[in-house]
Amino acid sequence: VPLSVKKKLVIMGKSGAGKTSMRSLIFSNYTAHDTQRLGATIDVEHSTVQFMGDLNLNIWDCGGQHKYLDNYLTEQKENIFGNVEVLIYVFDLETTNRESEYVLYDDCLSNLATFSKDAKVYCLVHKMDKIPDHEQKIATLDSYRRALAKRSDMFKPDVYGTSIWDHTLYQAWSKIVYKLVPNMGIIEKHLRNFCRLTDASEVALFERATFLVVCYTTSNHSDFLDKYMAISQSIKQYRNVCNQAQSPFRSVQMRNKSSTLFIEPFTKSTYILVITTDSEIEPAVTKGNIEAAKSHFI
Ligand code: GTP
């Protein structure tokens, strides 16, 4: 019997960095446009999200105005930094004072070292869309990576560039939640078996509510990953449109010259993506295989 697991995620960073925006996009079906209406978060906003069945993500979105930050680092430090599984620190790359950002980051990490020394830290260099030039994007991210590697001691954070305006946000959050899902090894094994037995060329699993990619079979990483993240973003937008039109999203099937893509509801908490390149395989057969595989994954 799977046990329900509760994990605390803390999102930290200065006011206006984009913390509530990213949380609302990933977990509450907001569009990037909707976030422009968000007000500043008052103190800490708590939410619990059920993810992949057994996992309860307990999200602490910490308002970044000075009055709150001071309080988190003094009176509330044990409450905020205790029992943390993941700390997500959001840097606004438009900041005019990077040094003061780093001071705050250092304070957060020293509290984390005291109260949750085994936590995993992710740094998101956010609003990358503000830098149009690709080379400059890479240079900015590198400079953050160098600075953060020097000052993070034991935590060794993963640093990602993100924006609510493209799939990079999905990419970062997929990597964050991937590490939290219990039994991922078993899910991956089943998915590889399914891929082999059905002669599919690619298979991936998306979490139902967020459409984050939680698992995929192909070994050829970067191109494929980009594709899946773009699918996450597009399907979620499309599903919003369907919901507004009161015609709920169900599944997708697309065909080009060499392959057929299916996205079908799978388990209670996932959708499955299957791509076949063998034109001999009838769509009905692939759908039948998906149906038959469901019982192995629940
Ligand atoms: P506090 O609640 O005060 O701590 O702020 P916050 O970090 O939660 O910021 P919030 O999510 O409210 O976002 C502030 C503004 O930044 C909003 O107008 C968002 O639309 C905008 N924003 C968020 N993410 C991005 C991004 O990736 N790119 C751009 N250009 N704007 C963004």
Short mmCIF file of C-alpha atoms and ligand atoms in Angstrom, two decimals:
data_model
loop_
_atom_site.label_atom_id
_atom_site.label_comp_id
_atom_site.label_asym_id
_atom_site.label_seq_id
_atom_site.Cartn_x
_atom_site.Cartn_y
_atom_site.Cartn_z
CA VAL A 1 0.00 0.00 0.00
CA PRO A 2 1.63 3.28 -1.04
CA LEU A 3 2.11 5.69 1.81
CA SER A 4 1.30 9.31 1.31
CA VAL A 5 4.44 11.44 1.61
CA LYS A 6 4.39 15.12 2.52
CA LYS A 7 7.32 17.28 1.41
CA LYS A 8 7.90 20.94 2.17
CA LEU A 9 9.04 23.24 -0.63
CA VAL A 10 10.01 26.79 0.24
CA ILE A 11 10.10 29.46 -2.48
CA MET A 12 12.21 32.44 -1.46
CA GLY A 13 13.49 35.62 -3.11
CA LYS A 14 12.98 39.37 -3.13
CA SER A 15 9.63 41.02 -3.78
CA GLY A 16 8.69 41.07 -7.45
CA ALA A 17 11.14 38.30 -8.41
CA GLY A 18 8.27 36.18 -9.78
CA LYS A 19 7.71 33.55 -7.07
CA THR A 20 3.90 33.66 -6.98
CA SER A 21 3.81 33.93 -10.78
CA MET A 22 5.68 30.69 -11.30
CA ARG A 23 3.71 28.87 -8.62
CA SER A 24 0.41 30.01 -10.18
CA LEU A 25 1.50 28.99 -13.67
CA ILE A 26 2.67 25.55 -12.68
CA PHE A 27 0.09 24.63 -10.05
CA SER A 28 -2.99 26.82 -10.65
CA ASN A 29 -3.48 27.06 -14.42
CA TYR A 30 -2.63 30.76 -14.63
CA THR A 31 -1.39 32.09 -17.95
CA ALA A 32 1.72 34.26 -18.08
CA HIS A 33 -0.59 37.24 -18.76
CA ASP A 34 -2.68 36.54 -15.65
CA THR A 35 0.38 36.99 -13.44
CA GLN A 36 0.58 40.67 -14.26
CA ARG A 37 -2.38 41.21 -11.98
CA LEU A 38 -0.83 39.51 -8.94
CA GLY A 39 -0.33 41.65 -5.87
CA ALA A 40 2.56 41.27 -3.43
CA THR A 41 2.28 38.16 -1.25
CA ILE A 42 1.39 38.91 2.36
CA ASP A 43 3.71 36.95 4.67
CA VAL A 44 3.72 33.26 3.63
CA GLU A 45 1.10 31.67 1.39
CA HIS A 46 0.77 27.97 2.08
CA SER A 47 -0.68 25.50 -0.37
CA THR A 48 -0.73 21.72 -0.59
CA VAL A 49 -0.71 20.07 -3.96
CA GLN A 50 -1.27 16.39 -4.59
CA PHE A 51 1.27 15.18 -7.10
CA MET A 52 1.58 11.73 -8.71
CA GLY A 53 -0.86 10.20 -6.26
CA ASP A 54 1.13 9.70 -3.09
CA LEU A 55 3.15 12.87 -2.96
CA ASN A 56 1.81 15.94 -1.18
CA LEU A 57 3.80 19.03 -1.99
CA ASN A 58 3.48 21.52 0.82
CA ILE A 59 4.46 24.78 -0.86
CA TRP A 60 5.52 27.81 1.16
CA ASP A 61 5.49 30.90 -1.06
CA CYS A 62 7.32 33.48 1.05
CA GLY A 63 6.39 37.10 0.33
CA GLY A 64 9.60 38.97 -0.43
CA GLN A 65 8.95 42.43 0.97
CA HIS A 66 11.57 43.62 3.49
CA LYS A 67 9.29 43.51 6.49
CA TYR A 68 8.60 39.83 5.89
CA LEU A 69 12.14 38.83 4.98
CA ASP A 70 13.53 40.33 8.19
CA ASN A 71 10.99 38.35 10.13
CA TYR A 72 11.76 35.04 8.35
CA LEU A 73 15.41 35.40 9.25
CA THR A 74 14.81 36.23 12.91
CA GLU A 75 11.64 35.33 14.80
CA GLN A 76 10.33 32.82 12.27
CA LYS A 77 13.56 31.17 11.22
CA GLU A 78 12.90 27.75 12.68
CA ASN A 79 9.35 27.73 11.35
CA ILE A 80 10.41 28.73 7.83
CA PHE A 81 13.66 26.80 7.49
CA GLY A 82 12.78 23.69 9.52
CA ASN A 83 11.80 20.40 7.79
CA VAL A 84 12.56 21.77 4.33
CA GLU A 85 12.92 19.22 1.55
CA VAL A 86 13.56 21.74 -1.21
CA LEU A 87 14.46 25.43 -1.19
CA ILE A 88 13.85 27.26 -4.44
CA TYR A 89 15.57 30.62 -4.47
CA VAL A 90 14.35 32.96 -7.21
CA PHE A 91 16.76 35.65 -8.46
CA ASP A 92 15.28 38.50 -10.48
CA LEU A 93 17.91 39.13 -13.13
CA GLU A 94 16.66 42.67 -13.48
CA THR A 95 17.89 43.48 -9.98
CA THR A 96 19.93 46.64 -9.70
CA ASN A 97 21.86 45.27 -6.77
CA ARG A 98 23.04 41.71 -7.15
CA GLU A 99 25.29 41.92 -4.11
CA SER A 100 22.37 42.59 -1.77
CA GLU A 101 20.57 39.60 -3.33
CA TYR A 102 23.55 37.43 -2.48
CA VAL A 103 23.58 38.67 1.12
CA LEU A 104 19.96 37.59 1.52
CA TYR A 105 20.67 34.28 -0.18
CA ASP A 106 23.61 33.65 2.19
CA ASP A 107 21.38 34.34 5.19
CA CYS A 108 18.78 31.89 3.92
CA LEU A 109 21.40 29.20 3.34
CA SER A 110 22.95 29.60 6.75
CA ASN A 111 19.52 29.13 8.33
CA LEU A 112 18.91 26.15 6.10
CA ALA A 113 22.23 24.66 7.21
CA THR A 114 21.06 24.95 10.82
CA PHE A 115 17.50 23.69 10.47
CA SER A 116 17.42 21.47 7.33
CA LYS A 117 20.95 20.51 6.42
CA ASP A 118 19.84 17.79 3.98
CA ALA A 119 17.60 20.06 1.92
CA LYS A 120 18.12 20.34 -1.84
CA VAL A 121 18.63 23.87 -3.16
CA TYR A 122 17.61 25.16 -6.59
CA CYS A 123 18.43 28.66 -7.80
CA LEU A 124 16.27 30.04 -10.57
CA VAL A 125 17.69 33.00 -12.47
CA HIS A 126 14.32 34.30 -13.47
CA LYS A 127 12.87 36.59 -16.19
CA MET A 128 15.38 35.38 -18.79
CA ASP A 129 13.01 36.69 -21.47
CA LYS A 130 14.29 40.15 -20.57
CA ILE A 131 17.58 39.25 -22.27
CA PRO A 132 16.80 38.78 -25.95
CA ASP A 133 20.28 37.77 -27.04
CA HIS A 134 21.10 34.06 -26.72
CA GLU A 135 24.83 34.51 -26.07
CA GLN A 136 24.11 37.06 -23.42
CA LYS A 137 21.61 34.75 -21.76
CA ILE A 138 24.32 32.11 -21.47
CA ALA A 139 26.86 34.62 -20.14
CA THR A 140 24.44 35.91 -17.48
CA LEU A 141 23.53 32.42 -16.34
CA ASP A 142 27.22 31.49 -16.17
CA SER A 143 28.03 34.48 -14.02
CA TYR A 144 25.25 33.53 -11.57
CA ARG A 145 26.45 29.91 -11.60
CA ARG A 146 30.01 30.93 -10.74
CA ALA A 147 28.95 33.30 -7.98
CA LEU A 148 26.49 30.82 -6.47
CA ALA A 149 28.90 27.87 -6.58
CA LYS A 150 31.40 29.90 -4.54
CA ARG A 151 28.97 30.84 -1.81
CA SER A 152 26.75 27.82 -1.35
CA ASP A 153 29.15 25.53 0.58
CA MET A 154 27.55 22.20 1.30
CA PHE A 155 24.35 22.71 -0.68
CA LYS A 156 25.65 22.58 -4.26
CA PRO A 157 22.58 24.17 -5.83
CA ASP A 158 21.34 23.42 -9.34
CA VAL A 159 21.02 26.71 -11.20
CA TYR A 160 18.51 27.15 -14.05
CA GLY A 161 17.51 30.10 -16.19
CA THR A 162 13.71 30.47 -16.30
CA SER A 163 10.92 32.60 -17.71
CA ILE A 164 7.16 32.40 -17.43
CA TRP A 165 6.99 33.25 -21.13
CA ASP A 166 8.54 30.01 -22.44
CA HIS A 167 9.06 26.35 -21.59
CA THR A 168 12.16 26.92 -19.43
CA LEU A 169 9.93 27.22 -16.37
CA TYR A 170 8.50 23.75 -17.08
CA GLN A 171 11.99 22.42 -17.59
CA ALA A 172 13.22 23.64 -14.20
CA TRP A 173 10.12 22.51 -12.30
CA SER A 174 10.11 19.09 -13.98
CA LYS A 175 13.64 18.57 -12.69
CA ILE A 176 12.66 19.76 -9.23
CA VAL A 177 9.66 17.47 -8.83
CA TYR A 178 11.29 14.49 -10.54
CA LYS A 179 13.59 14.04 -7.56
CA LEU A 180 10.67 14.14 -5.13
CA VAL A 181 8.41 11.47 -6.59
CA PRO A 182 8.64 8.20 -4.63
CA ASN A 183 9.08 4.98 -6.65
CA MET A 184 10.38 6.77 -9.73
CA GLY A 185 12.74 3.86 -10.43
CA ILE A 186 9.82 1.45 -10.75
CA ILE A 187 7.81 3.84 -12.91
CA GLU A 188 10.80 4.26 -15.24
CA LYS A 189 11.26 0.51 -15.52
CA HIS A 190 7.60 -0.01 -16.46
CA LEU A 191 7.80 2.78 -18.99
CA ARG A 192 10.88 1.28 -20.66
CA ASN A 193 9.14 -2.11 -20.83
CA PHE A 194 6.05 -0.54 -22.35
CA CYS A 195 8.17 1.24 -24.97
CA ARG A 196 9.98 -1.98 -25.90
CA LEU A 197 6.90 -4.21 -26.00
CA THR A 198 4.85 -1.84 -28.17
CA ASP A 199 7.63 -0.82 -30.58
CA ALA A 200 7.07 2.81 -29.72
CA SER A 201 9.97 5.10 -30.45
CA GLU A 202 9.36 7.42 -27.49
CA VAL A 203 7.21 7.35 -24.38
CA ALA A 204 6.86 10.00 -21.67
CA LEU A 205 4.63 10.58 -18.67
CA PHE A 206 3.12 13.94 -17.78
CA GLU A 207 1.62 14.68 -14.38
CA ARG A 208 -2.09 15.30 -14.89
CA ALA A 209 -2.72 18.60 -13.13
CA THR A 210 0.53 20.43 -13.88
CA PHE A 211 1.50 18.72 -17.14
CA LEU A 212 5.08 18.56 -15.89
CA VAL A 213 7.16 15.79 -17.45
CA VAL A 214 7.93 13.26 -14.75
CA CYS A 215 9.46 10.42 -16.72
CA TYR A 216 10.58 9.55 -20.27
CA THR A 217 12.31 6.72 -22.04
CA THR A 218 14.51 8.14 -24.74
CA SER A 219 18.20 8.31 -24.06
CA ASN A 220 18.95 11.10 -26.51
CA HIS A 221 18.43 13.87 -24.00
CA SER A 222 18.50 17.54 -24.85
CA ASP A 223 16.49 17.69 -28.11
CA PHE A 224 13.84 15.40 -26.77
CA LEU A 225 13.58 17.18 -23.46
CA ASP A 226 13.06 20.52 -25.16
CA LYS A 227 10.31 18.94 -27.20
CA TYR A 228 8.53 17.50 -24.14
CA MET A 229 8.73 20.79 -22.27
CA ALA A 230 7.28 22.62 -25.26
CA ILE A 231 4.48 20.02 -25.29
CA SER A 232 3.87 20.61 -21.56
CA GLN A 233 3.50 24.32 -22.15
CA SER A 234 1.32 24.03 -25.27
CA ILE A 235 -1.02 21.36 -23.94
CA LYS A 236 -1.55 23.30 -20.75
CA GLN A 237 -2.46 26.40 -22.73
CA TYR A 238 -4.73 24.37 -24.98
CA ARG A 239 -6.40 22.74 -21.99
CA ASN A 240 -7.12 26.17 -20.50
CA VAL A 241 -8.80 27.22 -23.73
CA CYS A 242 -10.85 23.99 -23.77
CA ASN A 243 -11.94 24.57 -20.18
CA GLN A 244 -13.00 28.12 -20.95
CA ALA A 245 -15.09 26.81 -23.83
CA GLN A 246 -16.56 24.23 -21.43
CA SER A 247 -15.37 21.46 -23.65
CA PRO A 248 -12.90 19.55 -21.51
CA PHE A 249 -9.59 18.46 -22.97
CA ARG A 250 -9.30 14.72 -23.42
CA SER A 251 -6.54 13.56 -25.72
CA VAL A 252 -4.38 14.48 -28.70
CA GLN A 253 -3.36 12.62 -31.79
CA MET A 254 -1.06 14.13 -34.42
CA ARG A 255 0.50 12.71 -37.50
CA ASN A 256 3.30 13.78 -39.78
CA LYS A 257 5.00 11.96 -42.63
CA SER A 258 7.12 9.71 -40.47
CA SER A 259 5.47 9.45 -37.07
CA THR A 260 2.27 9.53 -35.02
CA LEU A 261 2.01 11.17 -31.62
CA PHE A 262 -0.58 10.28 -29.00
CA ILE A 263 -1.30 11.98 -25.70
CA GLU A 264 -3.86 9.98 -23.71
CA PRO A 265 -5.18 10.03 -20.16
CA PHE A 266 -3.31 7.26 -18.38
CA THR A 267 -3.36 6.68 -14.62
CA LYS A 268 -5.30 8.78 -12.11
CA SER A 269 -2.40 11.18 -11.92
CA THR A 270 -0.77 11.02 -15.37
CA TYR A 271 -1.10 11.43 -19.12
CA ILE A 272 1.06 9.33 -21.40
CA LEU A 273 2.76 10.46 -24.57
CA VAL A 274 3.57 7.79 -27.14
CA ILE A 275 5.32 8.38 -30.46
CA THR A 276 5.42 5.63 -33.06
CA THR A 277 7.45 5.77 -36.26
CA ASP A 278 6.33 2.45 -37.70
CA SER A 279 3.56 3.30 -40.17
CA GLU A 280 2.35 -0.33 -40.06
CA ILE A 281 1.10 0.14 -36.49
CA GLU A 282 -2.55 1.18 -36.58
CA PRO A 283 -3.55 3.99 -34.16
CA ALA A 284 -6.17 1.71 -32.63
CA VAL A 285 -3.45 -0.77 -31.73
CA THR A 286 -1.38 1.86 -29.95
CA LYS A 287 -4.46 3.05 -28.08
CA GLY A 288 -5.23 -0.56 -27.12
CA ASN A 289 -1.68 -0.98 -25.82
CA ILE A 290 -2.00 2.18 -23.73
CA GLU A 291 -5.27 0.89 -22.29
CA ALA A 292 -3.73 -2.50 -21.50
CA ALA A 293 -0.68 -0.96 -19.80
CA LYS A 294 -2.70 1.16 -17.37
CA SER A 295 -3.12 -1.57 -14.79
CA HIS A 296 0.68 -1.96 -14.47
CA PHE A 297 1.15 1.63 -13.45
CA ILE A 298 -1.57 2.23 -10.86
P1 GTP B 1 6.21 39.06 -3.67
O1 GTP B 1 4.91 38.37 -3.53
O2 GTP B 1 6.13 40.50 -3.30
O3 GTP B 1 7.33 38.38 -2.94
O4 GTP B 1 6.62 39.00 -5.24
P2 GTP B 1 6.76 37.72 -6.18
O5 GTP B 1 8.18 37.25 -6.18
O6 GTP B 1 5.75 36.68 -5.81
O7 GTP B 1 6.48 38.32 -7.62
P3 GTP B 1 5.19 38.11 -8.54
O8 GTP B 1 5.05 36.66 -8.89
O9 GTP B 1 4.04 38.78 -7.92
O10 GTP B 1 5.65 38.82 -9.90
C1 GTP B 1 5.94 40.18 -10.02
C2 GTP B 1 5.83 40.60 -11.48
O11 GTP B 1 6.84 39.95 -12.27
C3 GTP B 1 4.49 40.27 -12.14
O12 GTP B 1 4.03 41.43 -12.80
C4 GTP B 1 4.81 39.18 -13.14
O13 GTP B 1 4.00 39.23 -14.30
C5 GTP B 1 6.28 39.47 -13.48
N1 GTP B 1 7.02 38.26 -13.87
C6 GTP B 1 7.04 37.08 -13.23
N2 GTP B 1 7.80 36.19 -13.90
C7 GTP B 1 8.27 36.82 -15.00
C8 GTP B 1 9.13 36.43 -16.10
O14 GTP B 1 9.60 35.31 -16.23
N3 GTP B 1 9.38 37.38 -17.03
C9 GTP B 1 8.88 38.64 -16.97
N4 GTP B 1 9.19 39.50 -17.94
N5 GTP B 1 8.06 39.04 -15.96
C10 GTP B 1 7.77 38.16 -14.99
#
